[in-house]
mmCIF file of C-alpha atoms in Angstrom:
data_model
loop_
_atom_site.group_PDB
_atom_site.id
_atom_site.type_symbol
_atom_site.label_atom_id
_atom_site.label_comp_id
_atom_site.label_asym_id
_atom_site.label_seq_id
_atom_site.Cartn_x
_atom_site.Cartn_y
_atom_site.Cartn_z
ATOM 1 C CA UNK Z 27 -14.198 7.032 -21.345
ATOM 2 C CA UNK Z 28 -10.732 5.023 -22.079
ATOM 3 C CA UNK Z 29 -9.737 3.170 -19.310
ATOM 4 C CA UNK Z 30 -6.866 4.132 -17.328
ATOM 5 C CA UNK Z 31 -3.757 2.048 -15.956
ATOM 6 C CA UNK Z 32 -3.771 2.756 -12.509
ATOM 7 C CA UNK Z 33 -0.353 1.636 -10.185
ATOM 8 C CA UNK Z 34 -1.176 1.332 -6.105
ATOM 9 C CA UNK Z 35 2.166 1.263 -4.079
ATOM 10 C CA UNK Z 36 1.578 0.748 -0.813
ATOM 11 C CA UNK Z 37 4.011 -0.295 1.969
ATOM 12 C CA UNK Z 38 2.286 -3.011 3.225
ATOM 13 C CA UNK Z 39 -0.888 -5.066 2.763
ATOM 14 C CA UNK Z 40 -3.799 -3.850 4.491
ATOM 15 C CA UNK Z 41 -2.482 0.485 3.610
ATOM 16 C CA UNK Z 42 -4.354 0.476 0.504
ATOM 17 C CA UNK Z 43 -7.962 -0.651 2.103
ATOM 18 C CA UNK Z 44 -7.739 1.621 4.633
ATOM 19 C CA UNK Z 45 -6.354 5.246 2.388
ATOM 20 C CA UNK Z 46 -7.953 3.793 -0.868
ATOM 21 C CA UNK Z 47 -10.319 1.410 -0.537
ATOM 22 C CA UNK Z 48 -13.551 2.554 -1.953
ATOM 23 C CA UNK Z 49 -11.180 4.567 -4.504
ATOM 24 C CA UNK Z 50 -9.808 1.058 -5.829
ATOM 25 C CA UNK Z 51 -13.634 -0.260 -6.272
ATOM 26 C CA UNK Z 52 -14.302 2.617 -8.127
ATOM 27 C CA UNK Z 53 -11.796 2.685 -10.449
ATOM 28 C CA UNK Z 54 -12.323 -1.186 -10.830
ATOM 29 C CA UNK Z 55 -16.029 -0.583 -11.358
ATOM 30 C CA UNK Z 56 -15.130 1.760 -14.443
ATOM 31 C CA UNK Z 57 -12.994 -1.012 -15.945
ATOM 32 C CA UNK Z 58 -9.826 1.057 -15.216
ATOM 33 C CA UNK Z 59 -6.698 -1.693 -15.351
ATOM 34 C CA UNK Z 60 -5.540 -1.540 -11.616
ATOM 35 C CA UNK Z 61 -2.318 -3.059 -9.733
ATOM 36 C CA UNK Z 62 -1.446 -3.181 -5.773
ATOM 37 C CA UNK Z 63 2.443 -3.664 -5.218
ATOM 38 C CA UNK Z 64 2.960 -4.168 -1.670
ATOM 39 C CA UNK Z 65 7.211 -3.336 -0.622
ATOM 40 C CA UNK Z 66 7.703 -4.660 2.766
ATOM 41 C CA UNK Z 67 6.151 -7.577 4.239
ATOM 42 C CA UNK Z 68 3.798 -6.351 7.256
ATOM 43 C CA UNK Z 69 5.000 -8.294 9.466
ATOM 44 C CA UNK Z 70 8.189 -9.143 10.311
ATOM 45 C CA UNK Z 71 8.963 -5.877 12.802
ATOM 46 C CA UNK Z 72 6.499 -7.890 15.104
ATOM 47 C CA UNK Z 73 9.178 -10.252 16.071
ATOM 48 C CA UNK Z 74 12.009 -10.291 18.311
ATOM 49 C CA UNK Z 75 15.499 -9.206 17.330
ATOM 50 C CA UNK Z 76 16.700 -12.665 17.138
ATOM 51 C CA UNK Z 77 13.830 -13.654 15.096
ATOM 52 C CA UNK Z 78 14.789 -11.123 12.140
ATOM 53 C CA UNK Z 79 17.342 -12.907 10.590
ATOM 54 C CA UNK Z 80 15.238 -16.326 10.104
ATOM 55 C CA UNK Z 81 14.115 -16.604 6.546
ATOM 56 C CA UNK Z 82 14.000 -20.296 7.946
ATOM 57 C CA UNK Z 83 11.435 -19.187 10.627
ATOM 58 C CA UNK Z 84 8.645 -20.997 9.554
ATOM 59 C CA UNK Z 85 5.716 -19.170 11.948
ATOM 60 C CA UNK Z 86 7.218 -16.189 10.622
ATOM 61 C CA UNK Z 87 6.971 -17.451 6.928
ATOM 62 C CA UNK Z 88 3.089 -18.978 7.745
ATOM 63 C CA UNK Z 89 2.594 -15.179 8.803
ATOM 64 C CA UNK Z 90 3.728 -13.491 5.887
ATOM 65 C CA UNK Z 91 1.710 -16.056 3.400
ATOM 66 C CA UNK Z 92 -1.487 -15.648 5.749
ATOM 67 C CA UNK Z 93 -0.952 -11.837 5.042
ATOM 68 C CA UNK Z 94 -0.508 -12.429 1.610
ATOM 69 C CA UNK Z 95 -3.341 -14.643 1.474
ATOM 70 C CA UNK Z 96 -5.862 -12.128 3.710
ATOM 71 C CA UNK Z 97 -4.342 -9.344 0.957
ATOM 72 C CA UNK Z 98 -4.890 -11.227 -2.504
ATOM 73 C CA UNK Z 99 -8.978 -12.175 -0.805
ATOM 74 C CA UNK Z 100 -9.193 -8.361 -0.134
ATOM 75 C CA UNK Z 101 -8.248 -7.935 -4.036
ATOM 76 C CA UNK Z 102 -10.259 -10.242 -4.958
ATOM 77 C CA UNK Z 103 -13.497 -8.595 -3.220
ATOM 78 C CA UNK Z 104 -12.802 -5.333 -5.060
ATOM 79 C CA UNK Z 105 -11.791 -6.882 -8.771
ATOM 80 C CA UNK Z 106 -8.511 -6.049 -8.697
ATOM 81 C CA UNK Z 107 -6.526 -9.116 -10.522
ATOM 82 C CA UNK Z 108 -2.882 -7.523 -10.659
ATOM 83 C CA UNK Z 109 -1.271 -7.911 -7.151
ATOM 84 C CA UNK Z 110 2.790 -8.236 -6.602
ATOM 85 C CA UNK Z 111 4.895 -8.650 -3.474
ATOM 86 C CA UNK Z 112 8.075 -7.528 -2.842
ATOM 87 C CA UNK Z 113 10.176 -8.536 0.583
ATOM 88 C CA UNK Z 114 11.625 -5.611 1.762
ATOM 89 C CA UNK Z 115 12.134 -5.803 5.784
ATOM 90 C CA UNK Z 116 9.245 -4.555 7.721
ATOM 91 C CA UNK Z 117 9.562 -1.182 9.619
ATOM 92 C CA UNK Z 118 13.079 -1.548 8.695
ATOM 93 C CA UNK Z 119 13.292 -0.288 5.548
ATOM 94 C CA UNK Z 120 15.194 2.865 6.582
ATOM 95 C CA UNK Z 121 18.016 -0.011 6.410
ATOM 96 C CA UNK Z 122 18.863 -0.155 2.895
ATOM 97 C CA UNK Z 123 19.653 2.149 0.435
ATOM 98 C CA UNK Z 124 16.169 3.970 -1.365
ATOM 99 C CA UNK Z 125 18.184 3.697 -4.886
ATOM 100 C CA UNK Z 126 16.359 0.043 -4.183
ATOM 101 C CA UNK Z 127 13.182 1.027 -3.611
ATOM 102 C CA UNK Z 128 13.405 3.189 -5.961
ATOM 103 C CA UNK Z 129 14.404 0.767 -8.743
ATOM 104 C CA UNK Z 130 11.955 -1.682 -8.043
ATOM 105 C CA UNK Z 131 9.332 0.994 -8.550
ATOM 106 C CA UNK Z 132 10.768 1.657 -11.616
ATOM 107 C CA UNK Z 133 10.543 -1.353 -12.354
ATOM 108 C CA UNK Z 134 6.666 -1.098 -11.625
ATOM 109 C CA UNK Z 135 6.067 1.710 -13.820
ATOM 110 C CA UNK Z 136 7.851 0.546 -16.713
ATOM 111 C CA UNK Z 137 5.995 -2.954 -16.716
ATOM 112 C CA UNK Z 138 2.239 -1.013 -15.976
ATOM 113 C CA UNK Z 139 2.685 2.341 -17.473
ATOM 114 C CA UNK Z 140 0.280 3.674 -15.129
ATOM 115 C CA UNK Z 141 -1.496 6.876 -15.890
ATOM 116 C CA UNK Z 142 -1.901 7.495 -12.133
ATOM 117 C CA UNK Z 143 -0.232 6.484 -9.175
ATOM 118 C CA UNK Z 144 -1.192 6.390 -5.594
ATOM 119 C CA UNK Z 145 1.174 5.586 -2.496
ATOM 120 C CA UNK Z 146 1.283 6.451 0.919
ATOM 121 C CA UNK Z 147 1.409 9.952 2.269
ATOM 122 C CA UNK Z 148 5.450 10.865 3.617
ATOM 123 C CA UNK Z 149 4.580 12.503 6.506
ATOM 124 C CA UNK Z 150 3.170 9.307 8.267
ATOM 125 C CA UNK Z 151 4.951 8.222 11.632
ATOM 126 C CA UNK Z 152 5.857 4.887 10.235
ATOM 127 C CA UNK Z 153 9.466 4.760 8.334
ATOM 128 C CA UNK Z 154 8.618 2.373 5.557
ATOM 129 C CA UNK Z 155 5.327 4.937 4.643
ATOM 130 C CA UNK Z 156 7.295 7.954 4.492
ATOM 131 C CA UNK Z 157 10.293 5.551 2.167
ATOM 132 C CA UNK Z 158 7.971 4.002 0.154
ATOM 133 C CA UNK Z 159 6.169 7.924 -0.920
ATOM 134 C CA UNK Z 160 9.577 8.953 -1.391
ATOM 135 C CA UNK Z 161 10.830 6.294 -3.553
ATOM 136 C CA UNK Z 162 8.036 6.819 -5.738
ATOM 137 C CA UNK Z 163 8.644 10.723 -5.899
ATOM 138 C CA UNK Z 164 12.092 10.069 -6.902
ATOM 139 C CA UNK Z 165 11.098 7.279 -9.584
ATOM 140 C CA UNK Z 166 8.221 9.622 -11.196
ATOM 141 C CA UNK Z 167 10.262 12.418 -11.338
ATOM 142 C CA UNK Z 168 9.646 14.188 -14.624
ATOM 143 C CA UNK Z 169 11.806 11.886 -17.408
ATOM 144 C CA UNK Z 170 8.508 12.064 -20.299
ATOM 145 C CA UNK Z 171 7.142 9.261 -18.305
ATOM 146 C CA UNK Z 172 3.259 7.607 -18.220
ATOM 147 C CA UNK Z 173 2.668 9.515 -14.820
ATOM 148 C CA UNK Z 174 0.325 12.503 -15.365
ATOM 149 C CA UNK Z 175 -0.995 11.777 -11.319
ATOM 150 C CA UNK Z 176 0.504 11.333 -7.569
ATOM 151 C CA UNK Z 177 -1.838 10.712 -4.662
ATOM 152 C CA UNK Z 178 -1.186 9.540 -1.469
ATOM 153 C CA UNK Z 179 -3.541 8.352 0.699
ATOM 154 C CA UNK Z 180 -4.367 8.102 4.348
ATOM 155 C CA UNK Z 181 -3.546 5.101 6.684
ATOM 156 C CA UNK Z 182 -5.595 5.823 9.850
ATOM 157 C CA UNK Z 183 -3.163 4.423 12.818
ATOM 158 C CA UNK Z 184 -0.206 6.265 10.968
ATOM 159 C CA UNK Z 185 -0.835 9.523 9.671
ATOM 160 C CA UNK Z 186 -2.962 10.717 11.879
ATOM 161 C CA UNK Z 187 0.199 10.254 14.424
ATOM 162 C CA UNK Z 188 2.885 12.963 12.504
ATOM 163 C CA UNK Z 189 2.666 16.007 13.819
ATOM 164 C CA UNK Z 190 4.778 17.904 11.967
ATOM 165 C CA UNK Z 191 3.564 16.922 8.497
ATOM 166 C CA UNK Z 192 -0.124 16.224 9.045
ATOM 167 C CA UNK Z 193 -2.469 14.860 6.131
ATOM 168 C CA UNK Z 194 -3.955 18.055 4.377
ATOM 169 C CA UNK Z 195 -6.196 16.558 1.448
ATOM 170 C CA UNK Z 196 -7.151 18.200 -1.590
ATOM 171 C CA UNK Z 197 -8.656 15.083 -3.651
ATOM 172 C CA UNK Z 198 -11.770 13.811 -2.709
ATOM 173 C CA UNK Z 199 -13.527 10.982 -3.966
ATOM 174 C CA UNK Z 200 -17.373 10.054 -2.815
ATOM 175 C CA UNK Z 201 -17.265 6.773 -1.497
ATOM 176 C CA UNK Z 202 -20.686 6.367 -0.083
ATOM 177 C CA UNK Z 203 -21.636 3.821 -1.992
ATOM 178 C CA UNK Z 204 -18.358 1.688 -2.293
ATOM 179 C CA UNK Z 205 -18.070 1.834 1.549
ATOM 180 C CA UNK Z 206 -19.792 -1.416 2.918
ATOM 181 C CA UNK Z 207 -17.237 -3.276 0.151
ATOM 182 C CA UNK Z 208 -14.408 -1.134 1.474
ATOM 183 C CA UNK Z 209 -14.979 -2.843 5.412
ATOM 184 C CA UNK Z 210 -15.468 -6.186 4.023
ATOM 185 C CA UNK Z 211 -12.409 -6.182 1.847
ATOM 186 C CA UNK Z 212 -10.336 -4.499 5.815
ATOM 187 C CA UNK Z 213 -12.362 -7.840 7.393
ATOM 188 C CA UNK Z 214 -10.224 -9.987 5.049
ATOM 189 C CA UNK Z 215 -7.285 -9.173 6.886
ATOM 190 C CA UNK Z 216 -8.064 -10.857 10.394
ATOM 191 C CA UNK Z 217 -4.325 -10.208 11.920
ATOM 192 C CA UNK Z 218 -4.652 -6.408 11.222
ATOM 193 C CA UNK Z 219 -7.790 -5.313 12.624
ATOM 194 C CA UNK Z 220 -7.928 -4.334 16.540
ATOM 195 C CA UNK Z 221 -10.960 -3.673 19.072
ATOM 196 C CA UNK Z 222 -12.106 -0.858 19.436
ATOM 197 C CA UNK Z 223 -11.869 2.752 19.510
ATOM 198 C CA UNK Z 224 -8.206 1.687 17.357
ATOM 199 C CA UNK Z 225 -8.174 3.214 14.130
ATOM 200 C CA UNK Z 226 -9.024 -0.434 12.423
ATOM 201 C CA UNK Z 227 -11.071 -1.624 14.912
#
């Protein structure tokens, strides 16, 4: 079977491993060609007001690397060797227009020419979930494009929290298997997982 070009966008690091992880693995496994682009940075909504504005923030900087870092080691578990990072503003990116989103997904697709794309599901509660699955609606829309396949996936600790547009699957992929890799590669990312009974605990 040919292998496939595969395009993740996900919102931030750390969405992918917990709506796709065993998926990636698998698709990895079978040789397909497979890249993560992360659009906002994961972190920066943590801070206070005042804080936003500091590019020169240097804990907020170390953050965003560590993330980066904990995100490319997570790759790395499941063979995944294409991974890009754009900077869009955490949780904020209901502030800028989504002809920029969706241009830099364009800009994706054109360089990957993915066969199938997956991205996170727009009904979540966060802003930057439902932006980011819209953006790549709008940039797939049907122009004789690569894209044959949209999936969005689940973020436990997001989705799960929209009630008005709950998650109603109707893809399934057996993961049984790729599941102990799919928790190790969500351990890689120390800042993001909670105690439990959270979602990512």
């Amino acid at each position: 079977m040919k292998a496939m070009n595969i395009l993740i966008i996900a919102a931030h690091p750390d969405d992918e491993i917990l709506g796709m992880g065993g998926t990636i693995l698998k698709h990895t496994s079978h040789k397909d060609n497979v890249t993560i682009v992360y659009m906002a940075t994961g972190v920066t909504a943590r801070k206070a007001s005042e804080d936003l504005k500091s590019s020169e923030d240097k804990k907020l900087q170390n953050e965003i690397l560590e993330l980066r870092n904990d995100a490319l080691k997570a790759a790395k578990l499941l063979n995944v060797k294409n991974v890009k990072f754009y900077d869009f503003p955490d949780n904020q990116m209901d502030s800028i227009t989504l002809l920029k989103v969706v241009k830099a997904i364009e800009k994706e697709i054109n360089s990957v020419k993915p066969e199938r794309i997956y991205t996170n599901h727009y009904g979540d509660l966060n802003v930057d979930h439902k932006i980011v699955s819209n953006a790549t609606l709008t940039a797939c829309r049907p122009l004789n494009g690569p894209v044959k396949e949209i999936l969005s996936f689940e973020v436990l600790s997001s989705t799960e929290w929209s009630y008005p547009y709950s998650f109603k699957p109707n893809y399934f992929v057996n993961i049984k298997k790729q599941l102990p890799k799919k928790i190790d590669a969500m351990k890689m990312f120390k800042s993001e997982i909670r105690e439990f009974p959270h979602p990512r605990s």
